[in-house]
């Protein structure tokens, strides 16, 4: 495998279904003030927020280097799909990224790899950068097939997906048993899976796979972030609980240095 050039880390919050839009705006104002006082040229900062929050947060974030993303997208471009949000709508509302295939959507909304594949296509067609989540359940890890599960997800999710460059896609390795549980994969386990994902990306995208960002997600906190982020194939974090707290998020930004 070619040796990867340095990859700029991406520190990405996933707010899930938390905070009201009216709470998010003053929260973001505080974060922006504090980021302005703490140079953070070493990484990109992104908040994946509920879609209702995008317009007011984007108005505030305009002209700053904080990016906004959504947490899901319709596989369809437009039409009679009650309750769905298209990639174009999310982009117009201020998103530049979107999480696709989060394990909570796989588990609670029966999303399968075919649907996730279609959602990736819809996001890319509108110029949104998908953050594709993959990861094994605890029973799968205990059965010794974590790697097979993740590689199978990648195969199904990325089938036929063409990319023009490394910045068009982000992968997040999120072991399901580590999400919201306070249990984290060890840095070595995260790297082992990161390197398997890297090899798959390089085989699939010879031009750009070595430079694509692979994030770790699952109880990343200020106390464990630096060790995880020091690994070559952990190029950032997808952070749930800790991203709701500006102090914790800023500590993780600092840990990416
Ligand atoms: P926690 O950081 O709360 O474990 O959530 C991780 C996650 O699911 C990010 O997408």
PDB file of C-alpha atoms and ligand atoms in Angstrom:
ATOM      1  CA  UNK A   1       0.000   0.000   0.000  1.00  0.00           C
ATOM      2  CA  UNK A   2       1.393   3.486  -0.769  1.00  0.00           C
ATOM      3  CA  UNK A   3       2.314   5.439   2.361  1.00  0.00           C
ATOM      4  CA  UNK A   4      -0.457   7.936   3.073  1.00  0.00           C
ATOM      5  CA  UNK A   5       0.300  11.668   2.980  1.00  0.00           C
ATOM      6  CA  UNK A   6      -0.584  13.585   6.169  1.00  0.00           C
ATOM      7  CA  UNK A   7      -4.343  13.844   6.443  1.00  0.00           C
ATOM      8  CA  UNK A   8      -5.975  16.893   7.992  1.00  0.00           C
ATOM      9  CA  UNK A   9      -8.107  15.674  10.905  1.00  0.00           C
ATOM     10  CA  UNK A  10     -11.859  16.209  10.936  1.00  0.00           C
ATOM     11  CA  UNK A  11     -13.469  16.710  14.330  1.00  0.00           C
ATOM     12  CA  UNK A  12     -17.162  16.124  13.699  1.00  0.00           C
ATOM     13  CA  UNK A  13     -19.972  16.325  16.228  1.00  0.00           C
ATOM     14  CA  UNK A  14     -23.108  14.254  15.828  1.00  0.00           C
ATOM     15  CA  UNK A  15     -25.761  15.919  17.929  1.00  0.00           C
ATOM     16  CA  UNK A  16     -28.317  13.198  17.189  1.00  0.00           C
ATOM     17  CA  UNK A  17     -31.803  14.313  18.411  1.00  0.00           C
ATOM     18  CA  UNK A  18     -30.606  16.816  21.005  1.00  0.00           C
ATOM     19  CA  UNK A  19     -30.931  20.559  21.709  1.00  0.00           C
ATOM     20  CA  UNK A  20     -33.588  22.924  20.361  1.00  0.00           C
ATOM     21  CA  UNK A  21     -32.786  25.321  17.520  1.00  0.00           C
ATOM     22  CA  UNK A  22     -33.237  28.203  19.981  1.00  0.00           C
ATOM     23  CA  UNK A  23     -30.614  26.629  22.262  1.00  0.00           C
ATOM     24  CA  UNK A  24     -28.262  25.771  19.411  1.00  0.00           C
ATOM     25  CA  UNK A  25     -27.778  29.360  18.259  1.00  0.00           C
ATOM     26  CA  UNK A  26     -26.370  30.804  21.525  1.00  0.00           C
ATOM     27  CA  UNK A  27     -24.380  27.576  21.989  1.00  0.00           C
ATOM     28  CA  UNK A  28     -22.795  28.042  18.567  1.00  0.00           C
ATOM     29  CA  UNK A  29     -22.100  31.720  19.274  1.00  0.00           C
ATOM     30  CA  UNK A  30     -20.118  30.678  22.360  1.00  0.00           C
ATOM     31  CA  UNK A  31     -18.263  27.972  20.436  1.00  0.00           C
ATOM     32  CA  UNK A  32     -17.333  30.385  17.640  1.00  0.00           C
ATOM     33  CA  UNK A  33     -16.052  32.944  20.164  1.00  0.00           C
ATOM     34  CA  UNK A  34     -13.949  30.338  21.882  1.00  0.00           C
ATOM     35  CA  UNK A  35     -12.611  28.899  18.611  1.00  0.00           C
ATOM     36  CA  UNK A  36     -11.638  32.405  17.516  1.00  0.00           C
ATOM     37  CA  UNK A  37      -9.549  32.686  20.673  1.00  0.00           C
ATOM     38  CA  UNK A  38      -7.971  29.229  20.201  1.00  0.00           C
ATOM     39  CA  UNK A  39      -6.212  28.826  16.843  1.00  0.00           C
ATOM     40  CA  UNK A  40      -7.207  25.489  15.331  1.00  0.00           C
ATOM     41  CA  UNK A  41      -5.626  25.503  11.893  1.00  0.00           C
ATOM     42  CA  UNK A  42      -4.604  21.895  12.437  1.00  0.00           C
ATOM     43  CA  UNK A  43      -8.089  20.453  11.872  1.00  0.00           C
ATOM     44  CA  UNK A  44     -11.558  20.949  10.413  1.00  0.00           C
ATOM     45  CA  UNK A  45     -14.535  21.351  12.742  1.00  0.00           C
ATOM     46  CA  UNK A  46     -17.995  20.143  11.738  1.00  0.00           C
ATOM     47  CA  UNK A  47     -21.336  19.864  13.536  1.00  0.00           C
ATOM     48  CA  UNK A  48     -23.927  17.398  12.231  1.00  0.00           C
ATOM     49  CA  UNK A  49     -27.127  18.770  13.685  1.00  0.00           C
ATOM     50  CA  UNK A  50     -30.873  18.114  13.387  1.00  0.00           C
ATOM     51  CA  UNK A  51     -32.162  19.500  10.085  1.00  0.00           C
ATOM     52  CA  UNK A  52     -34.349  22.049  11.905  1.00  0.00           C
ATOM     53  CA  UNK A  53     -31.171  23.669  13.255  1.00  0.00           C
ATOM     54  CA  UNK A  54     -29.364  24.128   9.946  1.00  0.00           C
ATOM     55  CA  UNK A  55     -30.785  27.457   8.762  1.00  0.00           C
ATOM     56  CA  UNK A  56     -30.271  29.470  11.965  1.00  0.00           C
ATOM     57  CA  UNK A  57     -26.898  27.859  12.687  1.00  0.00           C
ATOM     58  CA  UNK A  58     -25.685  28.368   9.120  1.00  0.00           C
ATOM     59  CA  UNK A  59     -26.581  32.057   9.315  1.00  0.00           C
ATOM     60  CA  UNK A  60     -24.309  32.352  12.326  1.00  0.00           C
ATOM     61  CA  UNK A  61     -21.510  30.149  10.983  1.00  0.00           C
ATOM     62  CA  UNK A  62     -21.307  31.939   7.610  1.00  0.00           C
ATOM     63  CA  UNK A  63     -17.818  33.306   7.075  1.00  0.00           C
ATOM     64  CA  UNK A  64     -16.319  31.118   9.810  1.00  0.00           C
ATOM     65  CA  UNK A  65     -14.481  27.828   9.369  1.00  0.00           C
ATOM     66  CA  UNK A  66     -17.073  25.766  11.237  1.00  0.00           C
ATOM     67  CA  UNK A  67     -18.960  23.512   8.842  1.00  0.00           C
ATOM     68  CA  UNK A  68     -22.463  22.139   9.277  1.00  0.00           C
ATOM     69  CA  UNK A  69     -23.891  18.798   8.297  1.00  0.00           C
ATOM     70  CA  UNK A  70     -27.105  16.814   8.491  1.00  0.00           C
ATOM     71  CA  UNK A  71     -27.640  13.358   9.971  1.00  0.00           C
ATOM     72  CA  UNK A  72     -29.602  11.639   7.216  1.00  0.00           C
ATOM     73  CA  UNK A  73     -30.751  12.274   3.640  1.00  0.00           C
ATOM     74  CA  UNK A  74     -33.416  10.888   1.356  1.00  0.00           C
ATOM     75  CA  UNK A  75     -32.344   8.544  -1.417  1.00  0.00           C
ATOM     76  CA  UNK A  76     -34.736  10.461  -3.694  1.00  0.00           C
ATOM     77  CA  UNK A  77     -34.098  13.812  -5.358  1.00  0.00           C
ATOM     78  CA  UNK A  78     -37.661  15.155  -4.941  1.00  0.00           C
ATOM     79  CA  UNK A  79     -41.301  14.167  -5.047  1.00  0.00           C
ATOM     80  CA  UNK A  80     -44.010  12.473  -2.996  1.00  0.00           C
ATOM     81  CA  UNK A  81     -41.922  11.228  -0.047  1.00  0.00           C
ATOM     82  CA  UNK A  82     -43.684  12.665   2.994  1.00  0.00           C
ATOM     83  CA  UNK A  83     -41.311  13.564   5.802  1.00  0.00           C
ATOM     84  CA  UNK A  84     -38.144  13.107   3.781  1.00  0.00           C
ATOM     85  CA  UNK A  85     -35.456  15.739   3.152  1.00  0.00           C
ATOM     86  CA  UNK A  86     -33.524  15.788  -0.114  1.00  0.00           C
ATOM     87  CA  UNK A  87     -29.813  16.430  -0.461  1.00  0.00           C
ATOM     88  CA  UNK A  88     -30.587  19.666  -2.312  1.00  0.00           C
ATOM     89  CA  UNK A  89     -32.778  20.877   0.578  1.00  0.00           C
ATOM     90  CA  UNK A  90     -30.043  20.133   3.111  1.00  0.00           C
ATOM     91  CA  UNK A  91     -27.427  21.884   1.006  1.00  0.00           C
ATOM     92  CA  UNK A  92     -29.697  24.890   0.532  1.00  0.00           C
ATOM     93  CA  UNK A  93     -30.258  24.998   4.313  1.00  0.00           C
ATOM     94  CA  UNK A  94     -26.513  25.216   4.948  1.00  0.00           C
ATOM     95  CA  UNK A  95     -25.222  21.642   5.158  1.00  0.00           C
ATOM     96  CA  UNK A  96     -22.042  20.644   3.379  1.00  0.00           C
ATOM     97  CA  UNK A  97     -21.805  17.154   4.919  1.00  0.00           C
ATOM     98  CA  UNK A  98     -24.343  14.463   5.766  1.00  0.00           C
ATOM     99  CA  UNK A  99     -24.082  11.338   7.916  1.00  0.00           C
ATOM    100  CA  UNK A 100     -25.247   8.255   6.026  1.00  0.00           C
ATOM    101  CA  UNK A 101     -25.822   4.767   7.421  1.00  0.00           C
ATOM    102  CA  UNK A 102     -25.414   5.562  11.111  1.00  0.00           C
ATOM    103  CA  UNK A 103     -25.921   2.384  13.158  1.00  0.00           C
ATOM    104  CA  UNK A 104     -28.933   3.966  14.878  1.00  0.00           C
ATOM    105  CA  UNK A 105     -30.600   4.300  11.481  1.00  0.00           C
ATOM    106  CA  UNK A 106     -29.542   0.812  10.480  1.00  0.00           C
ATOM    107  CA  UNK A 107     -31.008  -0.573  13.725  1.00  0.00           C
ATOM    108  CA  UNK A 108     -34.120   1.581  14.335  1.00  0.00           C
ATOM    109  CA  UNK A 109     -35.079   2.443  10.764  1.00  0.00           C
ATOM    110  CA  UNK A 110     -34.133  -0.827   9.090  1.00  0.00           C
ATOM    111  CA  UNK A 111     -31.667   0.847   6.726  1.00  0.00           C
ATOM    112  CA  UNK A 112     -29.814  -1.738   4.668  1.00  0.00           C
ATOM    113  CA  UNK A 113     -26.743  -1.434   2.481  1.00  0.00           C
ATOM    114  CA  UNK A 114     -28.801  -1.012  -0.718  1.00  0.00           C
ATOM    115  CA  UNK A 115     -30.656   1.977   0.727  1.00  0.00           C
ATOM    116  CA  UNK A 116     -27.432   3.429   2.147  1.00  0.00           C
ATOM    117  CA  UNK A 117     -25.830   3.034  -1.283  1.00  0.00           C
ATOM    118  CA  UNK A 118     -28.703   4.993  -2.843  1.00  0.00           C
ATOM    119  CA  UNK A 119     -28.429   7.702  -0.171  1.00  0.00           C
ATOM    120  CA  UNK A 120     -24.689   8.046  -0.835  1.00  0.00           C
ATOM    121  CA  UNK A 121     -25.440   8.533  -4.529  1.00  0.00           C
ATOM    122  CA  UNK A 122     -28.096  11.153  -3.764  1.00  0.00           C
ATOM    123  CA  UNK A 123     -25.767  13.095  -1.444  1.00  0.00           C
ATOM    124  CA  UNK A 124     -22.845  13.030  -3.878  1.00  0.00           C
ATOM    125  CA  UNK A 125     -25.048  14.127  -6.775  1.00  0.00           C
ATOM    126  CA  UNK A 126     -25.770  17.354  -4.859  1.00  0.00           C
ATOM    127  CA  UNK A 127     -22.180  17.930  -3.751  1.00  0.00           C
ATOM    128  CA  UNK A 128     -22.784  16.986  -0.109  1.00  0.00           C
ATOM    129  CA  UNK A 129     -19.907  15.046   1.466  1.00  0.00           C
ATOM    130  CA  UNK A 130     -21.302  11.845   2.951  1.00  0.00           C
ATOM    131  CA  UNK A 131     -19.875  10.523   6.216  1.00  0.00           C
ATOM    132  CA  UNK A 132     -20.501   6.821   5.760  1.00  0.00           C
ATOM    133  CA  UNK A 133     -20.777   4.968   9.082  1.00  0.00           C
ATOM    134  CA  UNK A 134     -19.763   1.333   9.370  1.00  0.00           C
ATOM    135  CA  UNK A 135     -19.178  -0.825  12.415  1.00  0.00           C
ATOM    136  CA  UNK A 136     -19.828  -4.200  14.004  1.00  0.00           C
ATOM    137  CA  UNK A 137     -22.166  -5.152  16.843  1.00  0.00           C
ATOM    138  CA  UNK A 138     -20.773  -6.656  20.016  1.00  0.00           C
ATOM    139  CA  UNK A 139     -21.887 -10.216  19.140  1.00  0.00           C
ATOM    140  CA  UNK A 140     -20.101  -9.887  15.820  1.00  0.00           C
ATOM    141  CA  UNK A 141     -16.891  -8.741  17.505  1.00  0.00           C
ATOM    142  CA  UNK A 142     -17.100 -11.571  20.036  1.00  0.00           C
ATOM    143  CA  UNK A 143     -17.612 -14.037  17.193  1.00  0.00           C
ATOM    144  CA  UNK A 144     -14.359 -12.784  15.648  1.00  0.00           C
ATOM    145  CA  UNK A 145     -15.945 -11.427  12.475  1.00  0.00           C
ATOM    146  CA  UNK A 146     -15.806  -7.650  13.073  1.00  0.00           C
ATOM    147  CA  UNK A 147     -13.524  -7.099  10.094  1.00  0.00           C
ATOM    148  CA  UNK A 148     -15.683  -9.155   7.717  1.00  0.00           C
ATOM    149  CA  UNK A 149     -18.794  -7.271   8.831  1.00  0.00           C
ATOM    150  CA  UNK A 150     -17.206  -3.871   8.204  1.00  0.00           C
ATOM    151  CA  UNK A 151     -15.746  -4.875   4.842  1.00  0.00           C
ATOM    152  CA  UNK A 152     -19.106  -6.303   3.785  1.00  0.00           C
ATOM    153  CA  UNK A 153     -20.813  -3.035   4.732  1.00  0.00           C
ATOM    154  CA  UNK A 154     -18.262  -1.083   2.691  1.00  0.00           C
ATOM    155  CA  UNK A 155     -18.741  -3.400  -0.301  1.00  0.00           C
ATOM    156  CA  UNK A 156     -22.521  -2.984  -0.281  1.00  0.00           C
ATOM    157  CA  UNK A 157     -22.563   0.701   0.586  1.00  0.00           C
ATOM    158  CA  UNK A 158     -19.921   1.791  -1.925  1.00  0.00           C
ATOM    159  CA  UNK A 159     -20.948  -0.427  -4.831  1.00  0.00           C
ATOM    160  CA  UNK A 160     -20.793   1.617  -8.025  1.00  0.00           C
ATOM    161  CA  UNK A 161     -19.978   4.849  -6.138  1.00  0.00           C
ATOM    162  CA  UNK A 162     -17.527   6.905  -8.207  1.00  0.00           C
ATOM    163  CA  UNK A 163     -15.496   9.685  -6.596  1.00  0.00           C
ATOM    164  CA  UNK A 164     -13.491  12.496  -8.148  1.00  0.00           C
ATOM    165  CA  UNK A 165     -11.266  13.069  -5.109  1.00  0.00           C
ATOM    166  CA  UNK A 166     -10.399  12.153  -1.536  1.00  0.00           C
ATOM    167  CA  UNK A 167     -12.468  15.002  -0.080  1.00  0.00           C
ATOM    168  CA  UNK A 168     -15.742  13.703  -1.512  1.00  0.00           C
ATOM    169  CA  UNK A 169     -16.251  10.953   1.069  1.00  0.00           C
ATOM    170  CA  UNK A 170     -15.509  10.376   4.753  1.00  0.00           C
ATOM    171  CA  UNK A 171     -15.733   6.980   6.441  1.00  0.00           C
ATOM    172  CA  UNK A 172     -16.577   6.691  10.138  1.00  0.00           C
ATOM    173  CA  UNK A 173     -15.733   3.448  11.925  1.00  0.00           C
ATOM    174  CA  UNK A 174     -18.210   3.245  14.773  1.00  0.00           C
ATOM    175  CA  UNK A 175     -18.292  -0.059  16.670  1.00  0.00           C
ATOM    176  CA  UNK A 176     -21.926  -0.294  17.757  1.00  0.00           C
ATOM    177  CA  UNK A 177     -21.025  -1.546  21.241  1.00  0.00           C
ATOM    178  CA  UNK A 178     -19.000   1.618  21.904  1.00  0.00           C
ATOM    179  CA  UNK A 179     -21.726   4.122  20.983  1.00  0.00           C
ATOM    180  CA  UNK A 180     -23.198   5.960  23.952  1.00  0.00           C
ATOM    181  CA  UNK A 181     -21.926   3.275  26.314  1.00  0.00           C
ATOM    182  CA  UNK A 182     -18.779   4.919  27.701  1.00  0.00           C
ATOM    183  CA  UNK A 183     -16.851   1.914  26.352  1.00  0.00           C
ATOM    184  CA  UNK A 184     -14.301   2.817  23.698  1.00  0.00           C
ATOM    185  CA  UNK A 185     -12.373   0.648  21.297  1.00  0.00           C
ATOM    186  CA  UNK A 186      -8.709   0.672  22.265  1.00  0.00           C
ATOM    187  CA  UNK A 187      -6.568   2.882  20.069  1.00  0.00           C
ATOM    188  CA  UNK A 188      -4.942  -0.281  18.704  1.00  0.00           C
ATOM    189  CA  UNK A 189      -8.314  -1.832  17.828  1.00  0.00           C
ATOM    190  CA  UNK A 190      -9.423   1.408  16.162  1.00  0.00           C
ATOM    191  CA  UNK A 191      -6.180   1.470  14.171  1.00  0.00           C
ATOM    192  CA  UNK A 192      -6.480  -2.197  13.208  1.00  0.00           C
ATOM    193  CA  UNK A 193      -9.921  -1.601  11.734  1.00  0.00           C
ATOM    194  CA  UNK A 194      -8.841   1.765  10.303  1.00  0.00           C
ATOM    195  CA  UNK A 195      -6.040   0.062   8.444  1.00  0.00           C
ATOM    196  CA  UNK A 196      -8.408  -2.618   7.067  1.00  0.00           C
ATOM    197  CA  UNK A 197     -10.743   0.154   5.891  1.00  0.00           C
ATOM    198  CA  UNK A 198      -7.772   2.020   4.387  1.00  0.00           C
ATOM    199  CA  UNK A 199      -6.688  -1.043   2.398  1.00  0.00           C
ATOM    200  CA  UNK A 200     -10.236  -1.442   1.102  1.00  0.00           C
ATOM    201  CA  UNK A 201     -10.436   2.240   0.101  1.00  0.00           C
ATOM    202  CA  UNK A 202      -7.077   2.136  -1.675  1.00  0.00           C
ATOM    203  CA  UNK A 203      -8.162  -0.952  -3.632  1.00  0.00           C
ATOM    204  CA  UNK A 204     -11.484   0.656  -4.492  1.00  0.00           C
ATOM    205  CA  UNK A 205     -10.189   4.186  -5.198  1.00  0.00           C
ATOM    206  CA  UNK A 206      -6.514   3.903  -6.211  1.00  0.00           C
ATOM    207  CA  UNK A 207      -6.218   7.653  -6.853  1.00  0.00           C
ATOM    208  CA  UNK A 208      -7.697   8.913  -3.605  1.00  0.00           C
ATOM    209  CA  UNK A 209      -8.149   6.079  -1.076  1.00  0.00           C
ATOM    210  CA  UNK A 210      -4.836   6.761   0.677  1.00  0.00           C
ATOM    211  CA  UNK A 211      -5.889  10.345   1.482  1.00  0.00           C
ATOM    212  CA  UNK A 212      -9.519   9.799   2.450  1.00  0.00           C
ATOM    213  CA  UNK A 213     -10.466  10.581   6.030  1.00  0.00           C
ATOM    214  CA  UNK A 214     -11.361   7.689   8.316  1.00  0.00           C
ATOM    215  CA  UNK A 215     -12.940   8.783  11.599  1.00  0.00           C
ATOM    216  CA  UNK A 216     -13.429   6.825  14.803  1.00  0.00           C
ATOM    217  CA  UNK A 217     -16.724   7.147  16.662  1.00  0.00           C
ATOM    218  CA  UNK A 218     -17.936   5.582  19.905  1.00  0.00           C
ATOM    219  CA  UNK A 219     -17.554   7.302  23.282  1.00  0.00           C
ATOM    220  CA  UNK A 220     -14.720   9.549  22.104  1.00  0.00           C
ATOM    221  CA  UNK A 221     -14.055  11.965  24.979  1.00  0.00           C
ATOM    222  CA  UNK A 222     -11.363  14.465  26.005  1.00  0.00           C
ATOM    223  CA  UNK A 223      -9.704  11.707  28.051  1.00  0.00           C
ATOM    224  CA  UNK A 224      -9.234   9.210  25.209  1.00  0.00           C
ATOM    225  CA  UNK A 225      -9.184  11.401  22.089  1.00  0.00           C
ATOM    226  CA  UNK A 226      -5.451  12.126  21.891  1.00  0.00           C
ATOM    227  CA  UNK A 227      -4.490   8.449  21.977  1.00  0.00           C
ATOM    228  CA  UNK A 228      -7.065   7.513  19.338  1.00  0.00           C
ATOM    229  CA  UNK A 229      -6.244  10.483  17.095  1.00  0.00           C
ATOM    230  CA  UNK A 230      -2.516   9.692  17.189  1.00  0.00           C
ATOM    231  CA  UNK A 231      -3.105   6.587  15.071  1.00  0.00           C
ATOM    232  CA  UNK A 232      -2.353   6.898  11.348  1.00  0.00           C
ATOM    233  CA  UNK A 233      -5.748   5.602  10.220  1.00  0.00           C
ATOM    234  CA  UNK A 234      -7.788   7.547  12.774  1.00  0.00           C
ATOM    235  CA  UNK A 235      -8.065  10.875  10.965  1.00  0.00           C
ATOM    236  CA  UNK A 236     -10.640  12.436  13.232  1.00  0.00           C
ATOM    237  CA  UNK A 237     -13.651  11.647  15.334  1.00  0.00           C
ATOM    238  CA  UNK A 238     -17.421  11.397  14.971  1.00  0.00           C
ATOM    239  CA  UNK A 239     -18.451  12.465  18.423  1.00  0.00           C
ATOM    240  CA  UNK A 240     -21.889  12.049  19.955  1.00  0.00           C
ATOM    241  CA  UNK A 241     -22.390  12.929  23.620  1.00  0.00           C
ATOM    242  CA  UNK A 242     -19.192  14.931  24.070  1.00  0.00           C
ATOM    243  CA  UNK A 243     -20.030  17.182  21.085  1.00  0.00           C
ATOM    244  CA  UNK A 244     -23.021  18.622  22.948  1.00  0.00           C
ATOM    245  CA  UNK A 245     -20.679  20.259  25.434  1.00  0.00           C
ATOM    246  CA  UNK A 246     -18.490  23.079  24.100  1.00  0.00           C
ATOM    247  CA  UNK A 247     -15.730  22.439  26.669  1.00  0.00           C
ATOM    248  CA  UNK A 248     -15.470  18.782  25.732  1.00  0.00           C
ATOM    249  CA  UNK A 249     -15.628  19.464  22.006  1.00  0.00           C
ATOM    250  CA  UNK A 250     -12.890  22.099  22.279  1.00  0.00           C
ATOM    251  CA  UNK A 251     -10.714  19.684  24.261  1.00  0.00           C
ATOM    252  CA  UNK A 252     -11.083  17.098  21.495  1.00  0.00           C
ATOM    253  CA  UNK A 253     -10.193  19.749  18.870  1.00  0.00           C
ATOM    254  CA  UNK A 254      -7.060  20.416  20.925  1.00  0.00           C
ATOM    255  CA  UNK A 255      -6.310  16.682  21.169  1.00  0.00           C
ATOM    256  CA  UNK A 256      -6.213  16.464  17.343  1.00  0.00           C
ATOM    257  CA  UNK A 257      -3.105  18.662  17.248  1.00  0.00           C
TER     258      UNK A 257
HETATM  259  P1  LIG B   1     -21.109   8.760  21.443  1.00  0.00           P
HETATM  260  O1  LIG B   1     -19.882   9.613  21.241  1.00  0.00           O
HETATM  261  O2  LIG B   1     -22.165   9.403  22.258  1.00  0.00           O
HETATM  262  O3  LIG B   1     -20.736   7.363  21.876  1.00  0.00           O
HETATM  263  O4  LIG B   1     -21.768   8.585  19.971  1.00  0.00           O
HETATM  264  C1  LIG B   1     -20.986   8.190  18.921  1.00  0.00           C
HETATM  265  C2  LIG B   1     -21.774   8.288  17.677  1.00  0.00           C
HETATM  266  O5  LIG B   1     -22.720   7.554  17.463  1.00  0.00           O
HETATM  267  C3  LIG B   1     -21.401   9.340  16.718  1.00  0.00           C
HETATM  268  O6  LIG B   1     -22.076   9.181  15.508  1.00  0.00           O
END
